Structure formats: structure tokens, C-alpha cells
mmCIF file of C-alpha atoms in Angstrom:
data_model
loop_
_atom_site.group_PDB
_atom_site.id
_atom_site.type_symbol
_atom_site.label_atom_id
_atom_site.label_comp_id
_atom_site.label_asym_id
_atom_site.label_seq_id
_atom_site.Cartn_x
_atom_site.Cartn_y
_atom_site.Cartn_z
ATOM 1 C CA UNK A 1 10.734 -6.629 14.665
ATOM 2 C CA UNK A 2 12.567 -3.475 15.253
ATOM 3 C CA UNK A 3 12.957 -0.472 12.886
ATOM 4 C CA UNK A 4 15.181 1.509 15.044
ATOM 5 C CA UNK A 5 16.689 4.481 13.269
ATOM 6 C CA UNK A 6 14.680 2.989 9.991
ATOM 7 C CA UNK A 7 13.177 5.843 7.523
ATOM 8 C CA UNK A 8 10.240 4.954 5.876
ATOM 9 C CA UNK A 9 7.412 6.339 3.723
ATOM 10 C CA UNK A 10 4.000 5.579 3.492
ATOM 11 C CA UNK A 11 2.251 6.974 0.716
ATOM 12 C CA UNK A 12 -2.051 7.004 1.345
ATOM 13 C CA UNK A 13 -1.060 7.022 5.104
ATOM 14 C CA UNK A 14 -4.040 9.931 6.256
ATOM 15 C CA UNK A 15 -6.197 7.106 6.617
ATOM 16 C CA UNK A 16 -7.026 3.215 6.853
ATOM 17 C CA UNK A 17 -4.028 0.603 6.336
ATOM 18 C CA UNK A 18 -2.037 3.669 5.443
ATOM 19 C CA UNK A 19 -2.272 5.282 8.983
ATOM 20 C CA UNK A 20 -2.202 1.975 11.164
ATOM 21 C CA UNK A 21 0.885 1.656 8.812
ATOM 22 C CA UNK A 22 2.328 4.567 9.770
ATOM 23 C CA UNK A 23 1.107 4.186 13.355
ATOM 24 C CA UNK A 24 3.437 0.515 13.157
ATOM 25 C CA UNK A 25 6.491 1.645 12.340
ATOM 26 C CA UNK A 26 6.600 4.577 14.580
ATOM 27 C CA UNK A 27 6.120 2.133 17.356
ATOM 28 C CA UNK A 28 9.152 0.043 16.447
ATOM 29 C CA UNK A 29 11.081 3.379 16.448
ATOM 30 C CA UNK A 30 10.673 4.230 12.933
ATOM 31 C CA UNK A 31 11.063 7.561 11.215
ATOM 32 C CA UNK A 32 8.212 8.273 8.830
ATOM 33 C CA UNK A 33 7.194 10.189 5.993
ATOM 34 C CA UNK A 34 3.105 10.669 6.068
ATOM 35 C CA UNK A 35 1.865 11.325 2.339
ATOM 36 C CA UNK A 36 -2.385 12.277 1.424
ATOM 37 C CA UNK A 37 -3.210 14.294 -1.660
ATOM 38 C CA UNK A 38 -3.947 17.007 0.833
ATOM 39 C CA UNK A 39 -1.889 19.183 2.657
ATOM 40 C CA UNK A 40 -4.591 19.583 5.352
ATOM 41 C CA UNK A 41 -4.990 16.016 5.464
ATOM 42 C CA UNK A 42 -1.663 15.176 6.349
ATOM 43 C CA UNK A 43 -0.705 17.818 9.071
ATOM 44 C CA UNK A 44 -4.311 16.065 10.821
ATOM 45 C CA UNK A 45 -2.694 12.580 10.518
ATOM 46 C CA UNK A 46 0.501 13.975 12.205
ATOM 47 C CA UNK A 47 -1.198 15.433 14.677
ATOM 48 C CA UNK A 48 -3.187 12.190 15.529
ATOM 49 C CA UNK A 49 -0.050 10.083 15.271
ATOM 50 C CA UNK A 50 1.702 12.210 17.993
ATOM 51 C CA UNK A 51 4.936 11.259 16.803
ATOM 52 C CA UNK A 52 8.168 13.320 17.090
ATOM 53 C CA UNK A 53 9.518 11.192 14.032
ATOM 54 C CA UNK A 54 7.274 12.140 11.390
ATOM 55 C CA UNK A 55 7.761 14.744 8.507
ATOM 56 C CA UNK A 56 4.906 15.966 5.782
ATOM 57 C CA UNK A 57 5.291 14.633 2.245
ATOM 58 C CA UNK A 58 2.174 15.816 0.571
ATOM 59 C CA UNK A 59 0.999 15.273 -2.782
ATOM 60 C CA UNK A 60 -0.965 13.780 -5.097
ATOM 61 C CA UNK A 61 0.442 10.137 -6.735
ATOM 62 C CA UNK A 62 -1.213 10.841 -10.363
ATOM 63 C CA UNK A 63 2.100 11.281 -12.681
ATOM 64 C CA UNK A 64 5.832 10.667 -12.506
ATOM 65 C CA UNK A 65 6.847 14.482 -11.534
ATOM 66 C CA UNK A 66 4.424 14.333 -8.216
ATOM 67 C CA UNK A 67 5.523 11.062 -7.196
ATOM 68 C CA UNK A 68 9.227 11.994 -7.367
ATOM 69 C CA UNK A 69 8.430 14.903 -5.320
ATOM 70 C CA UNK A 70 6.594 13.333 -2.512
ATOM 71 C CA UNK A 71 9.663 10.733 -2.409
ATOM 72 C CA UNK A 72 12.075 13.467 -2.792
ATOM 73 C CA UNK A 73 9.995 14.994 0.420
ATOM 74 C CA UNK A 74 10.460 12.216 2.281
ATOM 75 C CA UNK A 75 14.324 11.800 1.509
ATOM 76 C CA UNK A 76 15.137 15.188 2.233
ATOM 77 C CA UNK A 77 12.792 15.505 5.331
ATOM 78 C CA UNK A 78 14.278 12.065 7.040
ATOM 79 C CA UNK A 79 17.861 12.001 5.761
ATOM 80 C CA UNK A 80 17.434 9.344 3.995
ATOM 81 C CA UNK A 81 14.936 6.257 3.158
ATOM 82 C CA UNK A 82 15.373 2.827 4.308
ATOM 83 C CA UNK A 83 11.424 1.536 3.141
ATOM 84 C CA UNK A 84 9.029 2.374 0.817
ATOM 85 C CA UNK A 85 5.133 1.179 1.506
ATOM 86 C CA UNK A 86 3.046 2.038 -1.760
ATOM 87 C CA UNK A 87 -0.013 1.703 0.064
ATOM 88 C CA UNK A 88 -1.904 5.318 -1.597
ATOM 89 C CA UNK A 89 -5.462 3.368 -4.048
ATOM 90 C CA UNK A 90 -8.711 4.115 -4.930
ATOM 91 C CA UNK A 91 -11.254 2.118 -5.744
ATOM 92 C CA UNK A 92 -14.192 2.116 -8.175
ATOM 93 C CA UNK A 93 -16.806 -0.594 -8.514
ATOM 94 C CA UNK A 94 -19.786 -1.303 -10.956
ATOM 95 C CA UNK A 95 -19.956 -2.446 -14.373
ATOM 96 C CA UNK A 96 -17.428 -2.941 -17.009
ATOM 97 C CA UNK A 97 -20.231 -0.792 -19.473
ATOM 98 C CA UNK A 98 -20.497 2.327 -16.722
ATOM 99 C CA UNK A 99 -16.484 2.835 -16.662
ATOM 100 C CA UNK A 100 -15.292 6.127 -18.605
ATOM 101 C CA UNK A 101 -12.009 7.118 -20.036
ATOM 102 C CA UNK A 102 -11.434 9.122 -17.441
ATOM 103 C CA UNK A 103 -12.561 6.744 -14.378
ATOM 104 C CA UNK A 104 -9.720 4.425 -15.865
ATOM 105 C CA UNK A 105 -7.159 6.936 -15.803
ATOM 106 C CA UNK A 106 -7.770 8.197 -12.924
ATOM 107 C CA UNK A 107 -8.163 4.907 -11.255
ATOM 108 C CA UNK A 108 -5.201 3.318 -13.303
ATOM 109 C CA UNK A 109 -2.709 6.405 -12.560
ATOM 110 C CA UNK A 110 -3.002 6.385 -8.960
ATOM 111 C CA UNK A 111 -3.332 2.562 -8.311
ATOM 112 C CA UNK A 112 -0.461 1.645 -10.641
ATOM 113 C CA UNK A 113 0.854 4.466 -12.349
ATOM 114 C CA UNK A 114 1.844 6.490 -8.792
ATOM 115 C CA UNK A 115 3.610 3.091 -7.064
ATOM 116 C CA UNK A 116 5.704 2.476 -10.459
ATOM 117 C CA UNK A 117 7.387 5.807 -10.413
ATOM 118 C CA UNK A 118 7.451 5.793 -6.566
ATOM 119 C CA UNK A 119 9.600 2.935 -6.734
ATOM 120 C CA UNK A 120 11.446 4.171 -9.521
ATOM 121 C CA UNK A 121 11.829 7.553 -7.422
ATOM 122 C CA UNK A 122 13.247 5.507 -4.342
ATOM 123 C CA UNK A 123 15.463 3.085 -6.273
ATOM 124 C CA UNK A 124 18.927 5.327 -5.719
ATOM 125 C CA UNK A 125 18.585 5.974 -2.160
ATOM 126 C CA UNK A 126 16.662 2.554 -1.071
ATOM 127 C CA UNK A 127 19.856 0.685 -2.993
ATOM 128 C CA UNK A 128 21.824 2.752 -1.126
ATOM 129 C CA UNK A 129 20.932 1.487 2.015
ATOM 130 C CA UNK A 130 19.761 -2.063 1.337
ATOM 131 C CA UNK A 131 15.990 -1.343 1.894
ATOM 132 C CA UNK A 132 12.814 -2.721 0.876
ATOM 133 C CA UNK A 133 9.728 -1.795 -0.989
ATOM 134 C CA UNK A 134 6.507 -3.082 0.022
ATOM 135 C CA UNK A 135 3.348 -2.841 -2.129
ATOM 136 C CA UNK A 136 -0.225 -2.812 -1.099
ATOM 137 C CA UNK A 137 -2.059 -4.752 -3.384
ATOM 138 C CA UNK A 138 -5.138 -6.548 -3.219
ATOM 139 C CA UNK A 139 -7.309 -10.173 -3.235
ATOM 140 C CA UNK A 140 -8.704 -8.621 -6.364
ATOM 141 C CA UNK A 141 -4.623 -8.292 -7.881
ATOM 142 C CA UNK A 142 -5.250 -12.396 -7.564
ATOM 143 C CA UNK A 143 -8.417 -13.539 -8.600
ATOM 144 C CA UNK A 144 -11.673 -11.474 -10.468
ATOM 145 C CA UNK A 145 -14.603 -10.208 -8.230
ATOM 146 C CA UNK A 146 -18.143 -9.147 -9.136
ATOM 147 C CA UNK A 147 -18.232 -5.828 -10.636
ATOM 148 C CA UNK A 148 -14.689 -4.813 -10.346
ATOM 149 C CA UNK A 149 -13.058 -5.338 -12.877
ATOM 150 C CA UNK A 150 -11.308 -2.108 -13.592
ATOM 151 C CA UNK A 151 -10.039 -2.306 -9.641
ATOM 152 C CA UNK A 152 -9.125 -6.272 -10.313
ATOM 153 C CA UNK A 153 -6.773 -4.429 -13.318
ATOM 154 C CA UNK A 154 -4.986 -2.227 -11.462
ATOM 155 C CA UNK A 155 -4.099 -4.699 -8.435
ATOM 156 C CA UNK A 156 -2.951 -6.897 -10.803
ATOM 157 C CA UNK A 157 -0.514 -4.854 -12.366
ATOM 158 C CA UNK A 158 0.633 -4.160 -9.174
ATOM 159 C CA UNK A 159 1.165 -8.146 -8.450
ATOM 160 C CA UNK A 160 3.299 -8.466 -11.264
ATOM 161 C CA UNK A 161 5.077 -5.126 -10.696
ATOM 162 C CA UNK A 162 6.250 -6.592 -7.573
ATOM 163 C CA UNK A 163 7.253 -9.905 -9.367
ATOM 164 C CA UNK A 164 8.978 -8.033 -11.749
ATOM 165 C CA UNK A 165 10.821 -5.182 -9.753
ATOM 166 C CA UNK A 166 11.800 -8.220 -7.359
ATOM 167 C CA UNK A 167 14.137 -9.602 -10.289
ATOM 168 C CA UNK A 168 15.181 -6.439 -11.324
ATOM 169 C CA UNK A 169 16.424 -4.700 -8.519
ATOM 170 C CA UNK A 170 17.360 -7.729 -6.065
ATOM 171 C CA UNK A 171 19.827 -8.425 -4.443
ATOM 172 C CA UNK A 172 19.762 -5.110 -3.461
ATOM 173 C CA UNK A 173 16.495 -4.272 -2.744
ATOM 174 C CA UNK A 174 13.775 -6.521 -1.496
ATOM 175 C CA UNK A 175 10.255 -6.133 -3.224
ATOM 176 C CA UNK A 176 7.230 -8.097 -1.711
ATOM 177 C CA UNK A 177 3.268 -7.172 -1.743
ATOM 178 C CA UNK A 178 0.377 -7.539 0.593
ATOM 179 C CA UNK A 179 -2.911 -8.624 -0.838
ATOM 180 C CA UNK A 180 -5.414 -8.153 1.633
ATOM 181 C CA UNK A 181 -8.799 -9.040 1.435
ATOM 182 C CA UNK A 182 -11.962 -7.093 3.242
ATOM 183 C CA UNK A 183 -10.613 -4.560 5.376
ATOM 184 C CA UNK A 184 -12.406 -2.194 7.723
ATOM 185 C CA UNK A 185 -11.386 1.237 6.229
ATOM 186 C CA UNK A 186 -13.622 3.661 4.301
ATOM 187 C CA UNK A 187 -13.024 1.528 1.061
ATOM 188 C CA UNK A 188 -15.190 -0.946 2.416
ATOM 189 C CA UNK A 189 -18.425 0.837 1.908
ATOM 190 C CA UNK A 190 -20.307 -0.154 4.294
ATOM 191 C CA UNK A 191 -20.520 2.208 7.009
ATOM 192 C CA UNK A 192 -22.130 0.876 10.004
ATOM 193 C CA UNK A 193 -24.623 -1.005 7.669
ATOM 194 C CA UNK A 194 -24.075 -4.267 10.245
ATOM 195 C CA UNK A 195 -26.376 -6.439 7.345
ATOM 196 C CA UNK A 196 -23.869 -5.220 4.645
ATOM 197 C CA UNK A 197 -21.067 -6.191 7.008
ATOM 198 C CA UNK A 198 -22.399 -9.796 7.235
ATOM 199 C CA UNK A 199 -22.457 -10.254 4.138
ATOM 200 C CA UNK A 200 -18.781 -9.076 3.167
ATOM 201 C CA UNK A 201 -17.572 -11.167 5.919
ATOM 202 C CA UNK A 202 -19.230 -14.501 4.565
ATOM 203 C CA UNK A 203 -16.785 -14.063 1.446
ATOM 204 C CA UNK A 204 -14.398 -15.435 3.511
ATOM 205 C CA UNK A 205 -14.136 -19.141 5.080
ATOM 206 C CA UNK A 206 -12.993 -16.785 8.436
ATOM 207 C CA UNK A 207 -16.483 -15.103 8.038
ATOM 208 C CA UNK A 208 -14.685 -11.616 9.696
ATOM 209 C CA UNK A 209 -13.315 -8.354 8.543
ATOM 210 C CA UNK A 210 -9.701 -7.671 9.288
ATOM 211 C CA UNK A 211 -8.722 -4.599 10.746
ATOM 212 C CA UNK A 212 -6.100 -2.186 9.323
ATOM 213 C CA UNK A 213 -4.014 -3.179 12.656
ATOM 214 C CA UNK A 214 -3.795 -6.732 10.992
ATOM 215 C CA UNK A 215 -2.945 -5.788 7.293
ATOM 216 C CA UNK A 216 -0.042 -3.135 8.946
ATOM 217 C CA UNK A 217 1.540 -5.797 10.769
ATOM 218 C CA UNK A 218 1.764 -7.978 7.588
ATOM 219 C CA UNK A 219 3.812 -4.857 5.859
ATOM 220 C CA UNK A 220 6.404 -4.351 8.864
ATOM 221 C CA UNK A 221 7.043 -8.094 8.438
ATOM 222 C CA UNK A 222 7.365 -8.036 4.918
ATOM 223 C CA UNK A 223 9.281 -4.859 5.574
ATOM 224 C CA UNK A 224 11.779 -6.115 8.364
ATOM 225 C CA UNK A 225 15.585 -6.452 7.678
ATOM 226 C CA UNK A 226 15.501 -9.745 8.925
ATOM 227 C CA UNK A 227 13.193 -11.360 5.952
ATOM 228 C CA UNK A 228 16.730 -11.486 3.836
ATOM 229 C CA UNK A 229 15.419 -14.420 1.943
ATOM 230 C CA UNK A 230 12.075 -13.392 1.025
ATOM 231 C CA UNK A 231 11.324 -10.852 -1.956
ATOM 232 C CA UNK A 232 8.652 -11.514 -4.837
ATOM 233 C CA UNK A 233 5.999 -12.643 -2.086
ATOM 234 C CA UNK A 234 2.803 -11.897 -2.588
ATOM 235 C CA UNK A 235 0.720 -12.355 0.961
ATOM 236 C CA UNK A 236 -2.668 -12.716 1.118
ATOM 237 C CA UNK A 237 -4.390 -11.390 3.965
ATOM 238 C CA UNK A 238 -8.180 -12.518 3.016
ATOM 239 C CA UNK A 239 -9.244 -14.879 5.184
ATOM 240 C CA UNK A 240 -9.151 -18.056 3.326
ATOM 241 C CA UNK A 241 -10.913 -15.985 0.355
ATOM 242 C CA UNK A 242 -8.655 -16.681 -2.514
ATOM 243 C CA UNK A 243 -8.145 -19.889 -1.115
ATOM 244 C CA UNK A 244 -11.274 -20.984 -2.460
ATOM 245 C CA UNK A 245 -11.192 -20.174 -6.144
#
């Protein structure tokens, strides 16, 4: 894969899959747009990426005005935008009784509310250029898991948002998601905890963790010009884990 001369934003890319994201296409000679919620945040990813080919596009993902202006930020900062990763989620676990009104919309508004308008935000200028929108979604968009079910909602609007905006806007623009499974990033919550570890890992039939190295390389391939055939896809990255249900 090569994304020479590419321009790309990566919304949630301070951190976890966002950052190794990031961190991907830069190496195949992307341009990138680095997005966090906080300004501070972002000028410390760019700084860690070392990159000449990165510009800021701060801001939080919560409504339609904020998303247009962190894609707007990234358009105007690369000339352009050739990809669009909605990778930026939270995540909120515990039962279905303990969830407020305002958990859900928070949860709800940045997991599905900020990559709808993102994409809607991108359409003119991705179209433009023939690009591609990937979407990070989640094992959880697939299939139900213990105790998270307001999570399991918002990943699987996202799932059929990328079925959905793969009819709509093809043959222009290819739309595909990645719906990884445990990851080691901060959402994990386990820390160093190597007991709580084990016990993630044995969710899957691979009995490991992947890394966010593993779930970045999924995007740039789902990303690549080359895939010319292949929009709708959802990929699961889980291990074998929704394999088995």
C-alpha cells in the first residue's frame, strides 16, 4: 500500500487505534489531519508523531457544527481530503438500569452522532477526489456483550451507517468499517492488571489482545485505492470472537 500525496483525517487520533492510525499513513507518505477534543492533546500527538505532514484539527465530535469544523480544518489545512477514518468513541459499560439520559447522549452523540455528520461534512470534497471513508466500529456493532449494551447500540448504528452510506454514495466513494475486538488501548480497562488481561484474552479462540498496530493496518487496507471492488465490508478484527456466536 502506498498513500503517496494522500490527505487523510483521523478523528480520536491523540491516542490508541487513532494514533497508530495516524502513525500508518504517515509512513506510506500520507498527509494527515490529527483531531482530540483538546487542543493540548493534539499539538502532544504531533509532536510524538514527528511528522512534517501533519496539521491540527481540534475539536470536539458532539454535534453537526463541530464536526464540520474539524473536517473543514482538515480540508483547508491539507488542500484537500482524499480519506476519512471515523475512528473518535467512548465507551461506557455497566447495566442497562445505571445508564442516564445524559450517559446516552453523550455516548450516542460522539459514537454515532459525530461520524454521521463527519461523513456528511467530507462527502463534497472526498467525491471530489474518489476517496474513501473508513469507520471504526466494533465486535460489539455485531453481536451483544455483557453489560454493554448502550456501547453494543452505538457500534451498531455505526455498522449499518456504513452499509447504508456504501449504497448511497458509491460509486464514488468507498465506505467500509473495522470491527475490532479487544484492543490494547486505554478503553480496555485493564491497566497492567495481567489477571484481568487473561481473562479478556480468553474471549477469543486466539486467546491474545491485538495491538492498535494490528487494527491500523486493517484501516489503510480498507483505505487503499487499490480495494476498488470492496465497499460495505465490515472486518472483524476479534480473534475468532464473533466467530463463535
Amino acid at each position: 500500500m502506498t498513500f503517496d500525496g494522500k490527505r487523510v483525517l483521523v478523528t480520536g487520533s491523540t491516542r490508541g487505534i487513532g494514533f497508530a492510525t495516524a502513525r500508518a499513513f504517515l509512513k506510506q507518505g500520507a498527509s494527515v489531519a490529527i483531531n482530540g477534543r483538546k487542543a493540548s492533546d493534539v499539538t502532544a500527538a504531533i509532536s510524538g508523531l514527528g511528522g512534517e505532514n501533519l496539521v491540527a484539527a481540534s475539536g470536539d465530535l458532539g454535534s453537526g457544527a463541530a464536526c464540520r469544523q474539524v473536517v473543514n480544518a482538515a480540508i483547508d489545512g491539507l488542500g484537500g481530503l482524499d480519506v476519512l477514518v471515523n475512528n473518535a468513541g467512548v465507551y461506557v459499560g455497566g447495566p442497562v438500569e445505571d445508564v442516564s439520559d445524559e450517559t446516552y447522549a453523550w455516548l450516542m452523540d460522539i459514537n454515532v452522532k459525530g461520524c454521521f455528520f463527519c461523513s456528511q461534512a467530507a462527502i463534497p470534497e472526498l467525491r471530489r477526489n474518489n476517496g474513501a471513508i473508513v469507520m471504526t466500529a466494533s465486535e460489539s456493532g455485531l453481536s451483544g456483550n455483557h453489560e454493554s449494551a448502550l456501547y453494543c447500540t452505538s457500534k451498531g448504528a455505526v455498522v449499518n451507517m456504513t452499509r447504508a452510506l456504501a449504497h448511497d454514495l458509491a460509486p464514488d466513494i468507498r465506505v467500509n468499517a473495522v470491527c475490532p475486538g479487544a484492543v490494547m488501548t486505554d478503553m480496555l480497562g485493564a491497566g497492567d492488571d495481567a489477571e484481568a488481561l487473561r481473562d479478556i484474552a480468553e474471549f477469543s479462540p486466539m486467546k491474545t489482545i491485538a495491538s492498535p498496530e494490528e487494527i491500523a493496518d486493517a484501516i489503510c487496507f480498507l483505505a487503499d485505492p487499490g480495494q476498488k471492488f470492496m465497499t460495505g465490508a465490515l472486518l472483524a478484527i476479534d480473534g475468532g470472537a464473533t466467530a463463535c456466536r
